[in-house]
């Protein structure tokens, strides 16, 4: 079993390297969004695309077991989106992303949002060629999630703590949650946001623009 | 890969049959609780155990990638609990449950709660020998989850719609969510509950007691 797992991962890594090379050559900032189901990924991405319109071109790859609902929600913002259905699979892999790119054809110097299958376990182990994994945790899920799903929070460069508009109605300790995230990943950055109320989104957009600018500077 | 998957599943099914035979022979009602991370499974189980004290003996198997936090939360109620850490794994399997039973030794005519790893994909495919899968969906997760993760809602006999105390602060259409669940599983039963406010818990306890009574009647 270990050998099979290694074969799958090494094949995936080869595809991921191809994707990464394509992204770097064309100034595309690819972010891999990972979270539990229902953390608010699609809502956040749709709002971000709308708010960033005119600043940075954005395309989206949507991963779900079933349905094309999320790609349709993204297309409603005017952005190009490709839906990948994983069937029995619990994560996107780099090969699926490579195929989606053939259809999507993101332009040079743009942002690519990859919304993974809602799952705090499986997507942690699969590099898609992205610059960074962004883990979204909603405050309705509990402060303990970074400790219970450490691989995911260890793999992510940024944690977006979402749905902070609901904090008044919950027993949720923001400081403890961030402390838990930093116990498994001392370098993780954290931003508090609400995709529905808009709280904290300016900082999130500033973060995105700084990442795009860094990409240009490095090229 | 298909052959390997079949081998893993057929091995799992053999262990699941052993567990099921043990449960049936001893009048144990085993329920397999499945959901996203953060749906409120542990809170619901801890409260249920406390409220059912004196009525039905309960033991618990807790599945998580890491930490023994949930088993400790359950033990604080006075119930016996065994924690299983799955490491890289995204679900419990029947073999893990069989081992946990050796330690747990649930008494005859009791309830066994098995809390699976928080994941709406992987646990759907693995029979643990349980009587029924109970899927918990919290109203903060969105009405579309049954359509996006159909395998899980198809595999479950009961859906507990949790955190209904938060409905006043959300855009969540309860009827649409139930309609979506019944599109993938016309026979799924649904109960609306809040493990924090206590709303709907009486109906949930009545459901549990009727299941235990049916078990006795069938034996």
Coordinates of C-alpha atoms in Angstrom, one line a residue:
Chain A
X1 CA 0.0 0.0 0.0
X2 CA 2.8 2.4 0.9
X3 CA 4.4 1.8 -2.5
X4 CA 1.2 2.4 -4.3
X5 CA 0.7 5.6 -2.4
X6 CA 4.2 6.8 -3.3
X7 CA 3.6 6.0 -7.0
X8 CA 0.4 8.0 -7.0
X9 CA 2.0 11.0 -5.2
X10 CA 5.1 11.0 -7.4
X11 CA 3.0 10.9 -10.6
X12 CA 0.9 13.8 -9.1
X13 CA 4.1 15.7 -8.3
X14 CA 5.3 15.5 -11.9
X15 CA 2.0 16.9 -13.2
X16 CA 2.2 19.6 -10.4
X17 CA 5.6 20.6 -11.6
X18 CA 4.3 21.0 -15.1
X19 CA 1.5 23.2 -13.9
X20 CA 3.8 25.3 -11.7
X21 CA 6.2 25.9 -14.6
X22 CA 3.3 27.0 -16.8
X23 CA 2.1 29.4 -14.0
X24 CA 5.5 30.9 -13.4
X25 CA 6.2 31.3 -17.1
X26 CA 3.0 33.3 -17.6
X27 CA 2.9 35.3 -14.3
X28 CA -0.2 33.5 -13.0
X29 CA -0.7 33.4 -9.3
X30 CA -2.4 30.1 -8.5
X31 CA -4.0 29.7 -5.1
X32 CA -5.4 26.4 -3.9
X33 CA -8.4 27.0 -1.5
X34 CA -9.0 24.2 0.9
X35 CA -11.6 23.8 3.7
X36 CA -14.4 21.8 5.2
X37 CA -17.6 21.7 3.2
X38 CA -19.7 24.8 3.9
X39 CA -16.9 27.1 5.1
X40 CA -18.0 29.7 2.6
X41 CA -15.3 29.2 -0.1
X42 CA -17.5 29.9 -3.1
X43 CA -19.2 32.9 -1.6
X44 CA -15.8 34.4 -0.7
X45 CA -14.4 33.7 -4.1
X46 CA -17.5 35.1 -6.0
X47 CA -17.4 38.3 -3.9
X48 CA -13.6 38.7 -4.3
X49 CA -13.9 38.4 -8.1
X50 CA -16.7 41.0 -8.2
X51 CA -14.8 43.4 -5.9
X52 CA -11.5 43.0 -7.8
X53 CA -13.0 43.6 -11.2
X54 CA -10.9 46.0 -13.2
X55 CA -7.8 45.4 -10.9
X56 CA -6.7 41.8 -11.7
X57 CA -8.2 39.3 -14.1
X58 CA -9.4 36.1 -12.3
X59 CA -10.2 32.6 -13.5
X60 CA -11.4 29.7 -11.4
X61 CA -11.2 25.9 -11.3
X62 CA -14.0 24.4 -9.2
X63 CA -13.7 21.0 -7.6
X64 CA -16.7 19.0 -6.3
X65 CA -17.7 15.4 -6.0
X66 CA -20.9 16.3 -8.0
X67 CA -22.8 19.2 -9.6
X68 CA -21.7 22.2 -11.6
X69 CA -23.4 24.6 -9.2
X70 CA -20.2 26.3 -8.0
X71 CA -18.8 27.0 -11.5
X72 CA -22.2 28.5 -12.4
X73 CA -22.1 30.7 -9.3
X74 CA -18.6 31.9 -10.4
X75 CA -19.6 32.5 -14.0
X76 CA -22.4 34.7 -12.7
X77 CA -19.7 37.2 -11.7
X78 CA -18.4 37.3 -15.3
X79 CA -15.3 35.3 -14.6
X80 CA -14.3 32.2 -16.6
X81 CA -14.7 29.0 -14.6
X82 CA -14.3 25.2 -15.2
X83 CA -16.0 22.6 -13.0
X84 CA -14.2 19.4 -12.2
X85 CA -16.3 16.6 -10.7
X86 CA -14.2 14.1 -8.8
X87 CA -16.9 11.4 -8.5
X88 CA -15.8 9.1 -5.6
X89 CA -12.6 11.2 -5.1
X90 CA -12.0 13.4 -2.1
X91 CA -9.6 15.9 -3.6
X92 CA -8.4 17.5 -6.9
X93 CA -5.1 16.2 -8.3
X94 CA -2.6 18.0 -10.5
X95 CA -3.6 16.0 -13.6
X96 CA -7.2 17.2 -13.3
X97 CA -6.0 20.8 -12.9
X98 CA -3.7 20.5 -16.0
X99 CA -6.7 19.4 -18.1
X100 CA -8.9 22.2 -16.7
X101 CA -6.2 24.7 -17.7
X102 CA -6.4 23.5 -21.4
X103 CA -10.1 24.6 -21.4
X104 CA -9.7 27.6 -19.1
X105 CA -6.7 29.3 -20.8
X106 CA -6.0 31.9 -18.1
X107 CA -4.4 35.0 -19.5
X108 CA -0.9 36.2 -18.5
X109 CA -0.5 38.1 -15.3
X110 CA -3.7 36.9 -13.8
X111 CA -5.1 35.2 -10.7
X112 CA -6.2 31.6 -10.7
X113 CA -8.4 30.5 -7.9
X114 CA -8.6 26.7 -7.5
X115 CA -11.4 25.7 -5.2
X116 CA -10.7 22.2 -4.0
X117 CA -13.3 19.6 -2.8
X118 CA -14.6 20.5 0.7
X119 CA -12.4 18.2 2.8
X120 CA -9.9 18.9 5.6
X121 CA -7.9 15.7 5.0
X122 CA -7.3 14.5 1.5
X123 CA -6.4 17.8 -0.4
X124 CA -3.5 18.4 2.1
X125 CA -1.3 15.7 0.4
X126 CA -1.8 16.8 -3.2
X127 CA 0.3 19.6 -4.7
X128 CA -1.6 21.1 -7.7
X129 CA 1.3 23.3 -8.7
X130 CA -0.1 26.2 -6.7
X131 CA 1.9 29.0 -5.2
X132 CA 0.2 28.6 -1.9
X133 CA -2.6 26.7 -0.1
X134 CA -5.2 29.0 1.5
X135 CA -7.2 27.2 4.2
X136 CA -10.6 28.7 5.1
X137 CA -12.0 28.0 8.5
X138 CA -15.4 29.3 9.5
X139 CA -15.9 30.3 13.1
X140 CA -18.9 28.0 13.3
X141 CA -16.6 25.0 13.1
X142 CA -14.8 25.3 16.4
X143 CA -11.3 26.4 17.6
X144 CA -10.0 22.8 17.7
X145 CA -9.9 22.1 14.0
X146 CA -6.2 23.0 13.4
X147 CA -5.2 20.4 16.0
X148 CA -7.6 17.7 14.7
X149 CA -6.6 18.2 11.0
X150 CA -3.0 19.3 11.4
X151 CA -1.8 18.2 8.0
X152 CA -4.0 20.8 6.3
X153 CA -3.1 23.7 8.5
X154 CA 0.6 22.7 8.3
X155 CA 0.4 22.7 4.5
X156 CA -1.3 26.1 4.2
X157 CA 0.4 29.5 4.0
X158 CA -2.6 31.6 4.9
X159 CA -5.7 30.9 7.0
X160 CA -8.8 32.9 6.3
X161 CA -11.0 32.8 9.4
X162 CA -14.4 33.3 7.8
X163 CA -18.0 34.2 9.0
X164 CA -16.7 36.5 11.7
X165 CA -20.1 38.3 11.4
X166 CA -21.5 35.3 13.4
X167 CA -19.1 35.6 16.3
X168 CA -21.7 37.4 18.6
X169 CA -24.0 34.3 18.4
X170 CA -21.3 31.7 19.0
X171 CA -18.9 30.5 21.7
X172 CA -15.8 30.8 19.7
X173 CA -12.4 32.0 21.0
X174 CA -10.6 33.6 18.1
X175 CA -7.2 33.9 19.9
X176 CA -7.3 30.2 20.9
X177 CA -8.1 29.2 17.3
X178 CA -5.1 31.2 16.0
X179 CA -2.9 29.8 18.7
X180 CA -3.9 26.3 17.7
X181 CA -3.2 27.0 14.0
X182 CA 0.3 28.4 15.0
X183 CA 1.0 25.3 17.1
X184 CA 0.9 23.2 13.9
X185 CA 2.3 25.9 11.6
X186 CA 4.2 28.7 13.3
X187 CA 4.5 30.6 10.0
X188 CA 0.8 30.6 9.0
X189 CA -0.6 34.0 8.2
X190 CA -4.1 34.7 9.5
X191 CA -6.8 37.1 8.2
X192 CA -10.3 37.5 9.8
X193 CA -13.0 38.0 7.2
X194 CA -16.7 37.8 6.5
X195 CA -17.7 37.2 2.9
X196 CA -21.3 38.2 3.7
X197 CA -20.8 41.4 5.8
X198 CA -17.6 42.4 4.0
X199 CA -15.6 42.7 7.2
X200 CA -11.9 42.3 6.7
X201 CA -12.1 41.9 2.9
X202 CA -9.9 45.0 2.3
X203 CA -7.0 43.3 4.1
X204 CA -7.6 40.1 2.0
X205 CA -7.6 42.1 -1.2
X206 CA -4.4 43.9 -0.2
X207 CA -2.8 40.5 0.6
X208 CA -3.8 39.2 -2.9
X209 CA -2.5 42.3 -4.6
X210 CA 0.8 42.1 -2.7
X211 CA 1.2 38.5 -3.8
X212 CA 0.6 39.4 -7.4
X213 CA 3.0 42.3 -7.2
X214 CA 5.7 40.0 -5.6
X215 CA 5.2 37.6 -8.5
X216 CA 5.9 40.3 -11.0
X217 CA 9.0 41.5 -9.0
X218 CA 10.4 37.9 -9.0
X219 CA 9.9 37.4 -12.7
Chain B
X1 CA -6.3 0.8 -9.0
X2 CA -9.9 -0.5 -9.3
X3 CA -8.8 -4.0 -8.2
X4 CA -6.9 -2.6 -5.2
X5 CA -9.9 -0.5 -4.2
X6 CA -12.1 -3.6 -4.4
X7 CA -9.7 -5.6 -2.3
X8 CA -9.6 -3.0 0.4
X9 CA -13.4 -2.7 0.4
X10 CA -14.0 -6.5 0.5
X11 CA -11.5 -6.8 3.4
X12 CA -13.3 -4.0 5.2
X13 CA -16.7 -5.6 4.5
X14 CA -15.5 -8.9 6.1
X15 CA -14.5 -7.0 9.3
X16 CA -17.8 -5.1 9.2
X17 CA -19.7 -8.4 9.1
X18 CA -17.8 -9.5 12.2
X19 CA -18.7 -6.3 14.0
X20 CA -22.3 -6.5 12.9
X21 CA -22.7 -10.1 14.2
X22 CA -21.2 -9.1 17.5
X23 CA -23.6 -6.1 17.8
X24 CA -26.6 -8.2 16.9
X25 CA -25.7 -11.0 19.2
X26 CA -25.5 -8.6 22.1
X27 CA -28.4 -6.2 21.4
X28 CA -26.0 -3.3 20.7
X29 CA -27.4 -0.5 18.6
X30 CA -24.4 0.9 16.7
X31 CA -24.7 4.2 14.9
X32 CA -22.1 5.7 12.6
X33 CA -22.1 9.5 12.8
X34 CA -20.7 11.2 9.7
X35 CA -20.5 14.9 8.8
X36 CA -18.2 17.8 7.8
X37 CA -15.6 18.9 10.4
X38 CA -17.3 21.3 12.9
X39 CA -20.9 20.2 12.3
X40 CA -21.3 19.7 16.1
X41 CA -21.1 15.9 16.3
X42 CA -19.2 15.7 19.6
X43 CA -21.3 18.4 21.3
X44 CA -24.5 16.6 20.2
X45 CA -23.2 13.2 21.4
X46 CA -22.0 14.5 24.8
X47 CA -25.3 16.2 25.4
X48 CA -27.3 13.2 24.3
X49 CA -25.3 10.9 26.6
X50 CA -25.9 13.2 29.6
X51 CA -29.6 13.6 28.8
X52 CA -30.1 9.8 28.3
X53 CA -28.3 8.9 31.5
X54 CA -30.3 6.2 33.4
X55 CA -32.3 5.3 30.3
X56 CA -29.8 3.6 28.0
X57 CA -26.1 2.8 28.6
X58 CA -23.9 4.4 25.9
X59 CA -20.3 3.9 24.8
X60 CA -18.4 5.8 22.2
X61 CA -15.7 5.3 19.6
X62 CA -14.1 8.6 18.5
X63 CA -12.3 8.9 15.1
X64 CA -10.0 11.8 14.4
X65 CA -6.8 12.3 12.4
X66 CA -5.1 13.5 15.5
X67 CA -5.7 14.4 19.2
X68 CA -7.7 12.6 21.9
X69 CA -9.7 15.7 22.7
X70 CA -13.1 14.2 21.6
X71 CA -12.8 11.0 23.7
X72 CA -11.9 13.2 26.7
X73 CA -15.0 15.4 26.1
X74 CA -17.1 12.2 26.0
X75 CA -15.4 10.7 29.1
X76 CA -16.3 13.9 31.0
X77 CA -20.0 12.8 30.7
X78 CA -19.1 9.6 32.5
X79 CA -19.4 7.4 29.4
X80 CA -16.7 5.0 28.3
X81 CA -14.9 6.2 25.1
X82 CA -12.0 5.0 22.9
X83 CA -10.2 7.4 20.6
X84 CA -8.9 6.1 17.3
X85 CA -6.4 8.3 15.4
X86 CA -6.4 7.7 11.7
X87 CA -3.2 9.7 11.0
X88 CA -3.2 10.3 7.2
X89 CA -6.5 8.5 6.9
X90 CA -9.8 10.3 6.1
X91 CA -12.2 7.7 7.6
X92 CA -12.6 5.0 10.2
X93 CA -12.6 1.4 8.9
X94 CA -14.2 -1.7 10.3
X95 CA -10.9 -3.2 11.4
X96 CA -10.2 -0.1 13.6
X97 CA -13.6 -0.4 15.1
X98 CA -13.1 -4.1 15.9
X99 CA -10.0 -3.2 17.8
X100 CA -11.6 -0.4 19.6
X101 CA -14.4 -2.8 20.7
X102 CA -11.9 -5.0 22.4
X103 CA -10.9 -2.1 24.7
X104 CA -14.4 -0.6 25.0
X105 CA -16.3 -3.8 25.8
X106 CA -19.8 -2.3 25.5
X107 CA -22.4 -4.0 27.6
X108 CA -25.4 -6.0 26.2
X109 CA -28.5 -3.9 25.2
X110 CA -26.6 -0.6 24.9
X111 CA -26.0 2.1 22.5
X112 CA -22.7 2.5 20.6
X113 CA -22.0 5.9 19.1
X114 CA -19.2 5.8 16.5
X115 CA -18.1 9.3 15.6
X116 CA -16.3 9.1 12.3
X117 CA -13.6 11.5 11.0
X118 CA -15.2 14.8 10.0
X119 CA -15.4 14.3 6.2
X120 CA -18.3 14.2 3.8
X121 CA -16.6 12.0 1.2
X122 CA -14.5 9.1 2.5
X123 CA -16.6 7.6 5.3
X124 CA -19.5 7.1 2.9
X125 CA -17.8 4.0 1.3
X126 CA -16.8 2.2 4.5
X127 CA -19.3 0.0 6.3
X128 CA -18.3 -0.3 10.0
X129 CA -20.9 -2.9 10.9
X130 CA -23.3 -0.2 12.1
X131 CA -27.1 -0.4 12.0
X132 CA -27.3 3.0 10.4
X133 CA -25.3 6.0 9.3
X134 CA -26.5 9.3 10.8
X135 CA -25.4 12.3 8.8
X136 CA -25.2 15.6 10.7
X137 CA -25.5 18.8 8.6
X138 CA -25.3 22.1 10.3
X139 CA -27.4 25.0 8.9
X140 CA -24.2 27.1 8.6
X141 CA -23.0 24.8 5.8
X142 CA -25.5 25.6 3.1
X143 CA -28.5 23.9 1.6
X144 CA -26.5 22.5 -1.4
X145 CA -24.4 19.9 0.5
X146 CA -26.6 16.9 -0.2
X147 CA -26.3 17.5 -3.9
X148 CA -22.5 18.1 -3.8
X149 CA -21.8 15.1 -1.6
X150 CA -24.5 12.7 -2.7
X151 CA -22.8 9.5 -1.7
X152 CA -22.9 10.4 2.0
X153 CA -26.5 11.5 2.0
X154 CA -27.5 8.4 0.0
X155 CA -25.7 6.2 2.5
X156 CA -27.4 7.7 5.6
X157 CA -30.7 6.7 7.1
X158 CA -31.2 9.8 9.2
X159 CA -30.1 13.4 8.7
X160 CA -29.8 15.6 11.8
X161 CA -30.0 19.2 10.8
X162 CA -28.0 20.8 13.6
X163 CA -27.4 24.4 14.9
X164 CA -31.0 25.5 14.1
X165 CA -30.6 28.1 16.9
X166 CA -28.5 30.0 14.3
X167 CA -31.2 30.1 11.6
X168 CA -32.3 33.7 12.5
X169 CA -28.8 35.0 11.6
X170 CA -28.3 33.0 8.3
X171 CA -29.7 32.8 4.8
X172 CA -30.6 29.1 5.0
X173 CA -33.7 27.5 3.4
X174 CA -34.6 24.5 5.6
X175 CA -37.2 23.2 3.1
X176 CA -34.8 23.4 0.2
X177 CA -32.1 21.6 2.1
X178 CA -34.5 18.7 3.0
X179 CA -35.7 18.6 -0.6
X180 CA -32.1 18.3 -1.7
X181 CA -31.4 15.5 0.7
X182 CA -34.5 13.6 -0.5
X183 CA -33.5 14.1 -4.1
X184 CA -30.4 11.9 -3.5
X185 CA -32.2 9.7 -0.9
X186 CA -36.0 9.6 -0.9
X187 CA -36.1 7.5 2.3
X188 CA -33.9 9.7 4.5
X189 CA -35.5 10.7 7.8
X190 CA -34.8 14.2 9.0
X191 CA -34.8 15.8 12.4
X192 CA -34.0 19.4 13.2
X193 CA -32.0 19.9 16.3
X194 CA -29.8 22.3 18.2
X195 CA -27.2 20.7 20.5
X196 CA -26.6 24.0 22.2
X197 CA -30.2 25.4 22.8
X198 CA -31.7 21.9 23.1
X199 CA -34.4 22.5 20.4
X200 CA -35.6 19.3 18.9
X201 CA -33.6 17.0 21.1
X202 CA -36.7 15.3 22.6
X203 CA -37.6 14.0 19.1
X204 CA -34.0 12.8 18.6
X205 CA -34.1 10.9 21.9
X206 CA -37.5 9.4 21.1
X207 CA -36.0 8.3 17.7
X208 CA -33.0 6.6 19.5
X209 CA -35.3 4.8 22.0
X210 CA -37.6 3.6 19.3
X211 CA -34.5 2.2 17.5
X212 CA -33.3 0.4 20.6
X213 CA -36.8 -1.0 21.2
X214 CA -37.0 -2.3 17.6
X215 CA -33.7 -4.0 18.1
X216 CA -35.1 -5.8 21.2
X217 CA -38.3 -6.7 19.4
X218 CA -36.3 -8.2 16.4
X219 CA -34.0 -10.3 18.7

